[in-house]
């Protein structure tokens, strides 16, 4: 029996039949393959709800290590960066993969591109940084460490709980930025065949809280490394309400502001069990937005999408359905952000599920809109779809 209570940020007392902490790729290579089903791969456990004890094996990604390659920026750099990532992968694997500690270990890579080409540039804006990261590195630790080296791009994702290996699966995002915007490639170990597969960003089909890694046929892939393309040129993304009309002198100032915003609105999973936004923001047609505007005035938070639809704020809908700050036994919704379900003490999985069902039923009956969980649901035998639970 493997206790999962410290491996899920809801802090639910659940277990798996077996658990394995994977700290290097060799741990995967040593497994009897194909790995016996069912199995689940976990990063920080910050986006999952175990609805009951799991009868299979849980693999916990703790592959550490960060290596940075500096390259001259090119107008069309995608191909150059892909080959640099592959070279970095070959040259750094043995040194960085074994750094199984919470600290982010950096190893500076020699520039893969021609050094004389690099010399012809005279400022940092002329370079890009290809950063290859072990899937078990905590994303926020990575962001903080990269900023110490003035490497920016990820600052709007500050304080999002979880690991780098899990980040692309949901294409996590916040404050107008998604991790997929910075991904160059992903390396994954196939637990069926033992092969290592490399995916370019285009092959990942990133969308809103989506990548191909959520599809059933990709669930045997253990993301060992993620390669990001970043730079030292700070480009502020501040179209989000809490960031507008502000001056940010650098990426560090942006990180500080994002951290303050998150701390203001969201419960810290260190102290209050939760898995962030429980539901996804739903896409609706213009007529649904018009009906809401007629009812609530024009202040309906929604974002127009390219396909003519609108993304509505699920938290706002839940709030307007009178479900903000609810308490049902040991579970509730957060008073400052109704989209977050919280464990108020010793919540049981079925209580979390019951509250989620209650919220979605209230929103459905008041607005006719279906909410779908953003968190992944795992039952006795593995992942379960919301409509099958
Ligand atoms: N709102 C309310 N009442 C609430 C909650 C929200 O009126 O109880 C309103 C807000 O005032 C705002 C709008 O709804 O006008 C949107 O709320 P917010 O700005 O807090 O963002 P969100 O759409 O609820 C998304 C992500 C968050 C991310 C924030 C910030 C999803 C499902 N959630 O939340 O991601 O941090 O934007 O960019 O896309 C997560 O994925 O776990 C997560 C926290």
Short mmCIF file of C-alpha atoms and ligand atoms in Angstrom, two decimals:
data_model
loop_
_atom_site.label_atom_id
_atom_site.label_comp_id
_atom_site.label_asym_id
_atom_site.label_seq_id
_atom_site.Cartn_x
_atom_site.Cartn_y
_atom_site.Cartn_z
CA UNK A 1 0.00 0.00 0.00
CA UNK A 2 1.41 3.41 -1.00
CA UNK A 3 0.04 6.44 0.85
CA UNK A 4 -0.90 9.21 -1.60
CA UNK A 5 -1.95 11.83 0.94
CA UNK A 6 1.25 13.84 0.51
CA UNK A 7 1.17 13.39 -3.28
CA UNK A 8 -2.15 15.16 -3.92
CA UNK A 9 -2.63 18.83 -3.08
CA UNK A 10 -6.27 18.23 -2.09
CA UNK A 11 -4.63 16.38 0.86
CA UNK A 12 -7.06 13.52 0.54
CA UNK A 13 -6.22 10.35 2.44
CA UNK A 14 -6.06 7.93 -0.48
CA UNK A 15 -3.65 5.18 -1.44
CA UNK A 16 -2.34 3.21 -4.39
CA UNK A 17 -1.36 -0.44 -4.49
CA UNK A 18 2.21 0.54 -5.31
CA UNK A 19 4.21 3.73 -5.72
CA UNK A 20 7.55 4.46 -7.35
CA UNK A 21 9.45 7.72 -7.15
CA UNK A 22 11.28 8.12 -10.46
CA UNK A 23 14.42 10.21 -10.08
CA UNK A 24 16.20 9.29 -13.29
CA UNK A 25 15.40 7.86 -16.69
CA UNK A 26 17.18 4.62 -15.72
CA UNK A 27 14.43 4.00 -13.13
CA UNK A 28 12.02 3.76 -16.05
CA UNK A 29 14.36 1.66 -18.19
CA UNK A 30 14.65 -0.84 -15.32
CA UNK A 31 10.90 -1.41 -15.12
CA UNK A 32 9.44 -4.61 -16.57
CA UNK A 33 7.86 -3.39 -19.81
CA UNK A 34 5.17 -3.05 -20.90
CA UNK A 35 4.35 -1.80 -17.43
CA UNK A 36 1.46 -3.70 -15.95
CA UNK A 37 -1.79 -1.71 -16.04
CA UNK A 38 -3.30 0.20 -14.40
CA UNK A 39 -0.78 2.92 -13.68
CA UNK A 40 -0.85 6.68 -13.24
CA UNK A 41 1.94 9.23 -13.59
CA UNK A 42 1.97 12.09 -11.08
CA UNK A 43 3.97 15.31 -10.91
CA UNK A 44 3.06 17.57 -7.99
CA UNK A 45 -0.43 16.04 -7.70
CA UNK A 46 -1.81 19.56 -7.94
CA UNK A 47 -4.37 19.00 -10.64
CA UNK A 48 -5.89 15.67 -9.65
CA UNK A 49 -8.80 14.38 -7.62
CA UNK A 50 -8.61 10.79 -6.43
CA UNK A 51 -12.21 9.72 -6.04
CA UNK A 52 -11.19 6.53 -4.17
CA UNK A 53 -8.14 4.33 -3.55
CA UNK A 54 -6.29 3.35 -6.72
CA UNK A 55 -5.59 -0.34 -7.32
CA UNK A 56 -2.55 0.15 -9.57
CA UNK A 57 0.92 1.69 -9.58
CA UNK A 58 1.63 5.40 -9.24
CA UNK A 59 4.86 6.68 -10.81
CA UNK A 60 5.98 9.98 -9.33
CA UNK A 61 8.13 12.15 -11.57
CA UNK A 62 11.13 13.54 -9.67
CA UNK A 63 13.60 13.74 -12.56
CA UNK A 64 15.63 16.87 -11.81
CA UNK A 65 18.21 18.94 -13.64
CA UNK A 66 18.27 22.05 -15.80
CA UNK A 67 20.67 22.79 -18.63
CA UNK A 68 20.84 26.04 -20.55
CA UNK A 69 22.14 26.58 -24.06
CA UNK A 70 22.69 30.10 -25.34
CA UNK A 71 22.07 30.58 -29.05
CA UNK A 72 22.06 33.52 -31.42
CA UNK A 73 18.47 34.55 -32.09
CA UNK A 74 17.45 33.83 -35.63
CA UNK A 75 14.51 35.09 -37.65
CA UNK A 76 13.47 31.49 -38.19
CA UNK A 77 14.95 29.78 -35.18
CA UNK A 78 12.66 26.79 -34.76
CA UNK A 79 14.82 24.32 -36.65
CA UNK A 80 18.06 25.52 -35.06
CA UNK A 81 16.54 25.31 -31.62
CA UNK A 82 15.15 21.83 -32.15
CA UNK A 83 18.60 20.55 -33.05
CA UNK A 84 20.15 22.43 -30.13
CA UNK A 85 17.65 20.79 -27.79
CA UNK A 86 18.51 17.39 -29.18
CA UNK A 87 22.23 18.11 -28.73
CA UNK A 88 21.67 19.39 -25.19
CA UNK A 89 19.66 16.27 -24.51
CA UNK A 90 22.53 14.06 -25.63
CA UNK A 91 25.23 15.99 -23.79
CA UNK A 92 23.57 16.80 -20.48
CA UNK A 93 21.53 13.74 -19.68
CA UNK A 94 24.01 11.97 -17.45
CA UNK A 95 25.08 15.01 -15.43
CA UNK A 96 21.75 16.63 -14.73
CA UNK A 97 19.33 13.73 -14.51
CA UNK A 98 20.63 12.50 -11.22
CA UNK A 99 20.29 15.78 -9.30
CA UNK A 100 17.36 14.44 -7.30
CA UNK A 101 16.91 17.32 -4.91
CA UNK A 102 14.33 20.03 -4.48
CA UNK A 103 16.89 22.61 -5.57
CA UNK A 104 17.16 23.34 -9.25
CA UNK A 105 20.61 22.32 -10.41
CA UNK A 106 21.89 24.32 -13.34
CA UNK A 107 24.49 23.24 -15.78
CA UNK A 108 25.67 25.72 -18.37
CA UNK A 109 25.97 24.14 -21.77
CA UNK A 110 28.49 25.30 -24.31
CA UNK A 111 26.66 27.13 -27.10
CA UNK A 112 25.63 24.57 -29.64
CA UNK A 113 25.59 27.09 -32.45
CA UNK A 114 28.72 28.41 -34.08
CA UNK A 115 30.49 30.64 -31.52
CA UNK A 116 31.76 33.06 -34.16
CA UNK A 117 28.15 33.68 -35.17
CA UNK A 118 27.33 34.45 -31.53
CA UNK A 119 30.22 36.95 -31.31
CA UNK A 120 28.71 39.09 -34.02
CA UNK A 121 25.87 40.06 -31.66
CA UNK A 122 26.49 42.55 -28.92
CA UNK A 123 23.42 42.47 -26.70
CA UNK A 124 21.41 39.88 -24.82
CA UNK A 125 18.41 40.56 -27.04
CA UNK A 126 20.38 38.93 -29.83
CA UNK A 127 20.29 35.57 -28.07
CA UNK A 128 17.80 32.93 -27.14
CA UNK A 129 18.11 30.39 -24.36
CA UNK A 130 17.20 26.79 -24.86
CA UNK A 131 16.45 25.39 -21.42
CA UNK A 132 16.11 21.64 -21.00
CA UNK A 133 14.45 20.74 -17.73
CA UNK A 134 13.84 17.47 -15.89
CA UNK A 135 10.14 16.72 -15.66
CA UNK A 136 10.24 16.55 -11.85
CA UNK A 137 11.55 20.10 -11.34
CA UNK A 138 9.02 22.31 -9.57
CA UNK A 139 7.86 24.89 -12.11
CA UNK A 140 7.96 27.83 -9.70
CA UNK A 141 11.51 26.93 -8.58
CA UNK A 142 12.53 26.92 -12.24
CA UNK A 143 10.96 30.34 -12.87
CA UNK A 144 12.72 31.82 -9.82
CA UNK A 145 16.10 30.34 -10.75
CA UNK A 146 15.87 31.40 -14.39
CA UNK A 147 15.04 34.97 -13.35
CA UNK A 148 18.23 35.02 -11.26
CA UNK A 149 20.01 34.48 -14.57
CA UNK A 150 17.77 37.17 -16.17
CA UNK A 151 16.11 34.55 -18.35
CA UNK A 152 12.45 35.45 -18.60
CA UNK A 153 9.18 34.58 -20.33
CA UNK A 154 7.55 32.39 -17.69
CA UNK A 155 7.02 35.08 -15.02
CA UNK A 156 3.21 35.22 -15.49
CA UNK A 157 3.11 31.53 -14.54
CA UNK A 158 4.71 32.21 -11.16
CA UNK A 159 3.41 30.29 -8.16
CA UNK A 160 1.37 27.84 -10.20
CA UNK A 161 1.79 24.64 -8.22
CA UNK A 162 3.20 21.56 -9.91
CA UNK A 163 6.10 20.23 -11.90
CA UNK A 164 7.55 21.07 -15.28
CA UNK A 165 6.73 17.60 -16.65
CA UNK A 166 3.04 18.01 -15.83
CA UNK A 167 2.79 21.59 -17.12
CA UNK A 168 2.45 20.81 -20.84
CA UNK A 169 -0.15 18.06 -20.35
CA UNK A 170 -2.83 20.60 -19.39
CA UNK A 171 -0.96 23.41 -21.14
CA UNK A 172 -1.17 25.30 -17.86
CA UNK A 173 -1.72 29.01 -18.08
CA UNK A 174 -2.32 32.16 -16.10
CA UNK A 175 -2.48 35.90 -16.66
CA UNK A 176 -2.52 35.68 -20.43
CA UNK A 177 0.39 33.24 -20.82
CA UNK A 178 0.45 29.47 -21.45
CA UNK A 179 3.43 27.16 -21.06
CA UNK A 180 2.89 25.88 -24.63
CA UNK A 181 3.95 29.31 -25.94
CA UNK A 182 7.51 28.55 -24.78
CA UNK A 183 7.86 24.86 -25.44
CA UNK A 184 10.38 23.79 -28.00
CA UNK A 185 10.12 20.02 -27.53
CA UNK A 186 9.13 17.29 -25.11
CA UNK A 187 10.91 14.02 -24.45
CA UNK A 188 8.81 11.14 -23.19
CA UNK A 189 9.51 7.53 -22.24
CA UNK A 190 6.88 5.07 -23.45
CA UNK A 191 5.95 2.70 -20.63
CA UNK A 192 4.58 0.23 -23.19
CA UNK A 193 7.58 -0.05 -25.47
CA UNK A 194 10.56 1.51 -23.67
CA UNK A 195 11.10 3.94 -26.56
CA UNK A 196 11.99 7.59 -26.01
CA UNK A 197 9.87 9.86 -28.16
CA UNK A 198 10.47 13.52 -28.93
CA UNK A 199 7.54 15.81 -29.73
CA UNK A 200 7.83 19.31 -31.18
CA UNK A 201 5.45 21.97 -29.85
CA UNK A 202 3.38 21.70 -33.04
CA UNK A 203 2.96 17.95 -32.49
CA UNK A 204 1.60 18.60 -28.97
CA UNK A 205 -1.47 20.48 -30.34
CA UNK A 206 -1.60 22.86 -27.41
CA UNK A 207 -4.98 24.47 -26.73
CA UNK A 208 -6.78 25.87 -23.71
CA UNK A 209 -5.88 23.40 -20.94
CA UNK A 210 -5.22 20.81 -23.66
CA UNK A 211 -2.46 18.83 -25.34
CA UNK A 212 -2.37 15.43 -27.02
CA UNK A 213 -0.93 14.01 -23.78
CA UNK A 214 -4.46 14.06 -22.37
CA UNK A 215 -5.63 11.57 -24.99
CA UNK A 216 -5.93 7.93 -23.89
CA UNK A 217 -3.43 6.67 -26.48
CA UNK A 218 -0.71 8.95 -25.03
CA UNK A 219 -1.18 7.97 -21.40
CA UNK A 220 1.71 5.53 -21.47
CA UNK A 221 4.09 8.45 -22.06
CA UNK A 222 6.14 9.59 -19.08
CA UNK A 223 7.47 13.10 -19.76
CA UNK A 224 11.11 12.96 -18.76
CA UNK A 225 12.27 16.36 -20.04
CA UNK A 226 10.79 19.56 -21.36
CA UNK A 227 12.80 21.96 -23.51
CA UNK A 228 11.78 25.60 -23.41
CA UNK A 229 12.82 28.51 -25.61
CA UNK A 230 13.27 31.68 -23.57
CA UNK A 231 15.13 34.95 -23.74
CA UNK A 232 16.63 37.74 -21.65
CA UNK A 233 14.37 40.30 -23.29
CA UNK A 234 11.42 41.08 -21.04
CA UNK A 235 8.16 41.26 -22.99
CA UNK A 236 5.41 42.17 -20.51
CA UNK A 237 2.08 40.35 -20.97
CA UNK A 238 -0.34 42.53 -19.09
CA UNK A 239 -3.71 42.27 -20.80
CA UNK A 240 -5.09 40.61 -17.65
CA UNK A 241 -7.19 42.88 -15.40
CA UNK A 242 -4.81 42.90 -12.40
CA UNK A 243 -1.79 43.76 -14.55
CA UNK A 244 -3.15 46.52 -16.78
CA UNK A 245 -2.11 50.17 -16.45
CA UNK A 246 0.98 49.23 -14.47
CA UNK A 247 4.64 49.72 -15.22
CA UNK A 248 6.91 46.72 -14.83
CA UNK A 249 10.59 47.52 -14.89
CA UNK A 250 11.55 43.90 -15.36
CA UNK A 251 10.31 40.32 -15.32
CA UNK A 252 11.06 40.03 -11.63
CA UNK A 253 8.62 42.89 -10.90
CA UNK A 254 6.01 41.07 -12.98
CA UNK A 255 6.62 37.86 -11.03
CA UNK A 256 6.17 39.75 -7.74
CA UNK A 257 2.86 41.22 -8.94
CA UNK A 258 1.57 37.85 -10.18
CA UNK A 259 2.50 36.25 -6.86
CA UNK A 260 0.64 39.02 -5.01
CA UNK A 261 -2.44 38.55 -7.22
CA UNK A 262 -2.45 34.80 -6.72
CA UNK A 263 -1.96 35.14 -2.97
CA UNK A 264 -4.85 37.61 -2.86
CA UNK A 265 -7.30 35.32 -4.64
CA UNK A 266 -6.19 31.73 -4.39
CA UNK A 267 -5.68 29.44 -1.39
CA UNK A 268 -2.13 28.19 -0.85
CA UNK A 269 -2.24 24.38 -1.12
CA UNK A 270 0.45 24.23 1.59
CA UNK A 271 -2.18 25.35 4.07
CA UNK A 272 -5.57 24.64 2.45
CA UNK A 273 -6.02 21.51 0.36
CA UNK A 274 -7.13 22.35 -3.19
CA UNK A 275 -6.31 21.71 -6.83
CA UNK A 276 -6.64 25.24 -8.23
CA UNK A 277 -9.49 25.90 -10.64
CA UNK A 278 -11.77 22.91 -10.36
CA UNK A 279 -13.65 23.56 -13.62
CA UNK A 280 -12.55 24.84 -17.02
CA UNK A 281 -13.89 28.12 -18.31
CA UNK A 282 -16.66 27.09 -20.73
CA UNK A 283 -16.92 28.13 -24.38
CA UNK A 284 -20.32 29.46 -25.38
CA UNK A 285 -21.99 31.09 -28.38
CA UNK A 286 -22.72 34.82 -28.63
CA UNK A 287 -26.42 34.33 -27.83
CA UNK A 288 -25.55 32.87 -24.40
CA UNK A 289 -23.37 35.90 -23.65
CA UNK A 290 -26.16 38.22 -24.82
CA UNK A 291 -28.65 36.50 -22.48
CA UNK A 292 -26.24 36.88 -19.54
CA UNK A 293 -25.63 40.51 -20.40
CA UNK A 294 -29.38 41.14 -20.48
CA UNK A 295 -29.62 39.64 -17.00
CA UNK A 296 -26.48 41.10 -15.39
CA UNK A 297 -25.63 44.15 -17.46
CA UNK A 298 -22.57 44.33 -19.68
CA UNK A 299 -20.10 43.36 -16.93
CA UNK A 300 -20.05 39.69 -17.86
CA UNK A 301 -16.42 38.55 -17.82
CA UNK A 302 -15.88 36.81 -21.13
CA UNK A 303 -13.15 36.60 -23.72
CA UNK A 304 -13.83 36.48 -27.47
CA UNK A 305 -12.23 33.52 -29.28
CA UNK A 306 -11.05 33.20 -32.86
CA UNK A 307 -13.87 30.83 -33.80
CA UNK A 308 -16.56 33.42 -32.93
CA UNK A 309 -17.39 31.85 -29.57
CA UNK A 310 -16.69 33.32 -26.14
CA UNK A 311 -14.88 31.89 -23.13
CA UNK A 312 -16.88 32.64 -19.99
CA UNK A 313 -15.42 32.82 -16.48
CA UNK A 314 -16.61 29.68 -14.69
CA UNK A 315 -15.76 31.31 -11.35
CA UNK A 316 -18.12 34.19 -12.12
CA UNK A 317 -20.93 31.78 -13.13
CA UNK A 318 -20.44 29.79 -9.91
CA UNK A 319 -20.43 33.02 -7.94
CA UNK A 320 -23.65 34.19 -9.64
CA UNK A 321 -25.18 30.80 -8.91
CA UNK A 322 -24.62 31.64 -5.21
CA UNK A 323 -21.96 28.99 -4.74
CA UNK A 324 -19.02 31.18 -3.65
CA UNK A 325 -17.88 30.57 -0.07
CA UNK A 326 -20.13 27.51 0.30
CA UNK A 327 -19.48 24.96 3.03
CA UNK A 328 -20.72 21.41 2.73
CA UNK A 329 -19.28 19.39 5.60
CA UNK A 330 -15.51 19.27 5.20
CA UNK A 331 -15.46 20.86 1.74
CA UNK A 332 -16.32 24.24 0.33
CA UNK A 333 -15.60 26.82 -2.36
CA UNK A 334 -13.02 29.52 -1.73
CA UNK A 335 -14.52 32.85 -0.64
CA UNK A 336 -12.31 34.91 -2.96
CA UNK A 337 -12.47 32.62 -6.00
CA UNK A 338 -15.50 30.37 -6.36
CA UNK A 339 -13.77 28.22 -8.99
CA UNK A 340 -11.60 26.62 -6.33
CA UNK A 341 -12.93 23.74 -4.24
CA UNK A 342 -11.15 23.46 -0.89
CA UNK A 343 -10.61 20.74 1.67
CA UNK A 344 -11.61 22.37 4.95
CA UNK A 345 -10.08 19.68 7.12
CA UNK A 346 -10.51 15.97 6.67
CA UNK A 347 -12.54 15.93 3.50
CA UNK A 348 -13.33 12.60 1.90
CA UNK A 349 -13.10 12.18 -1.88
CA UNK A 350 -16.85 11.59 -2.18
CA UNK A 351 -17.52 14.94 -0.46
CA UNK A 352 -15.40 16.79 -3.02
CA UNK A 353 -17.21 15.00 -5.84
CA UNK A 354 -20.62 15.70 -4.32
CA UNK A 355 -19.84 19.42 -4.05
CA UNK A 356 -18.54 19.51 -7.63
CA UNK A 357 -21.75 17.86 -8.82
CA UNK A 358 -23.84 20.29 -6.80
CA UNK A 359 -22.02 23.31 -8.26
CA UNK A 360 -22.33 22.10 -11.83
CA UNK A 361 -26.04 21.33 -11.33
CA UNK A 362 -26.64 24.83 -9.91
CA UNK A 363 -24.84 26.48 -12.84
CA UNK A 364 -26.71 24.27 -15.30
CA UNK A 365 -30.10 25.04 -13.84
CA UNK A 366 -29.48 28.80 -13.54
CA UNK A 367 -27.70 29.39 -16.85
CA UNK A 368 -28.06 26.22 -18.92
CA UNK A 369 -24.25 25.98 -19.13
CA UNK A 370 -22.32 22.74 -18.59
CA UNK A 371 -19.15 22.94 -16.51
CA UNK A 372 -16.46 20.33 -17.05
CA UNK A 373 -13.67 19.74 -14.52
CA UNK A 374 -10.22 21.08 -15.19
CA UNK A 375 -8.77 18.70 -12.60
CA UNK A 376 -8.27 15.10 -13.72
CA UNK A 377 -10.38 12.54 -11.93
CA UNK A 378 -8.87 9.19 -10.93
CA UNK A 379 -10.92 6.27 -9.65
CA UNK A 380 -10.08 2.76 -8.56
CA UNK A 381 -8.85 1.68 -12.03
CA UNK A 382 -7.49 4.94 -13.43
CA UNK A 383 -8.74 8.12 -15.07
CA UNK A 384 -12.49 8.61 -15.30
CA UNK A 385 -14.40 11.03 -17.48
CA UNK A 386 -16.71 13.48 -15.71
CA UNK A 387 -19.76 12.15 -17.55
CA UNK A 388 -18.93 8.58 -16.54
CA UNK A 389 -18.54 9.18 -12.86
N1 LIG B 1 -14.96 35.99 -10.78
C1 LIG B 1 -16.01 36.31 -9.96
N2 LIG B 1 -16.24 35.54 -8.85
C2 LIG B 1 -15.43 34.50 -8.53
C3 LIG B 1 -14.35 34.18 -9.37
C4 LIG B 1 -14.13 34.94 -10.49
O1 LIG B 1 -16.78 37.25 -10.22
O2 LIG B 1 -15.70 33.85 -7.52
C5 LIG B 1 -14.70 36.82 -11.96
C6 LIG B 1 -13.43 37.65 -11.77
O3 LIG B 1 -13.71 38.88 -11.14
C7 LIG B 1 -12.96 37.84 -13.17
C8 LIG B 1 -13.38 36.55 -13.87
O4 LIG B 1 -14.40 35.97 -13.06
O5 LIG B 1 -13.65 38.91 -13.78
C9 LIG B 1 -12.24 35.57 -14.07
O6 LIG B 1 -11.69 35.23 -12.80
P1 LIG B 1 -10.11 35.16 -12.59
O7 LIG B 1 -9.54 36.37 -13.18
O8 LIG B 1 -9.85 34.86 -11.18
O9 LIG B 1 -9.63 33.99 -13.51
P2 LIG B 1 -10.29 32.58 -13.88
O10 LIG B 1 -10.79 32.63 -15.27
O11 LIG B 1 -11.27 32.20 -12.84
C10 LIG B 1 -8.13 31.49 -14.87
C11 LIG B 1 -7.42 30.18 -14.69
C12 LIG B 1 -6.55 30.24 -13.43
C13 LIG B 1 -5.57 31.39 -13.55
C14 LIG B 1 -6.39 32.68 -13.72
C15 LIG B 1 -5.52 33.89 -13.89
C16 LIG B 1 -8.90 28.52 -15.64
C17 LIG B 1 -9.88 27.42 -15.39
N3 LIG B 1 -8.40 29.11 -14.57
O12 LIG B 1 -9.04 31.61 -13.77
O13 LIG B 1 -5.80 29.04 -13.38
O14 LIG B 1 -4.76 31.49 -12.40
O15 LIG B 1 -7.23 32.57 -14.90
O16 LIG B 1 -5.04 33.96 -15.17
O17 LIG B 1 -8.59 28.79 -16.79
C18 LIG B 1 -5.79 26.87 -12.51
O18 LIG B 1 -5.80 26.48 -13.67
O19 LIG B 1 -5.80 26.06 -11.54
C19 LIG B 1 -5.84 28.28 -12.24
C20 LIG B 1 -5.90 28.79 -11.02
#
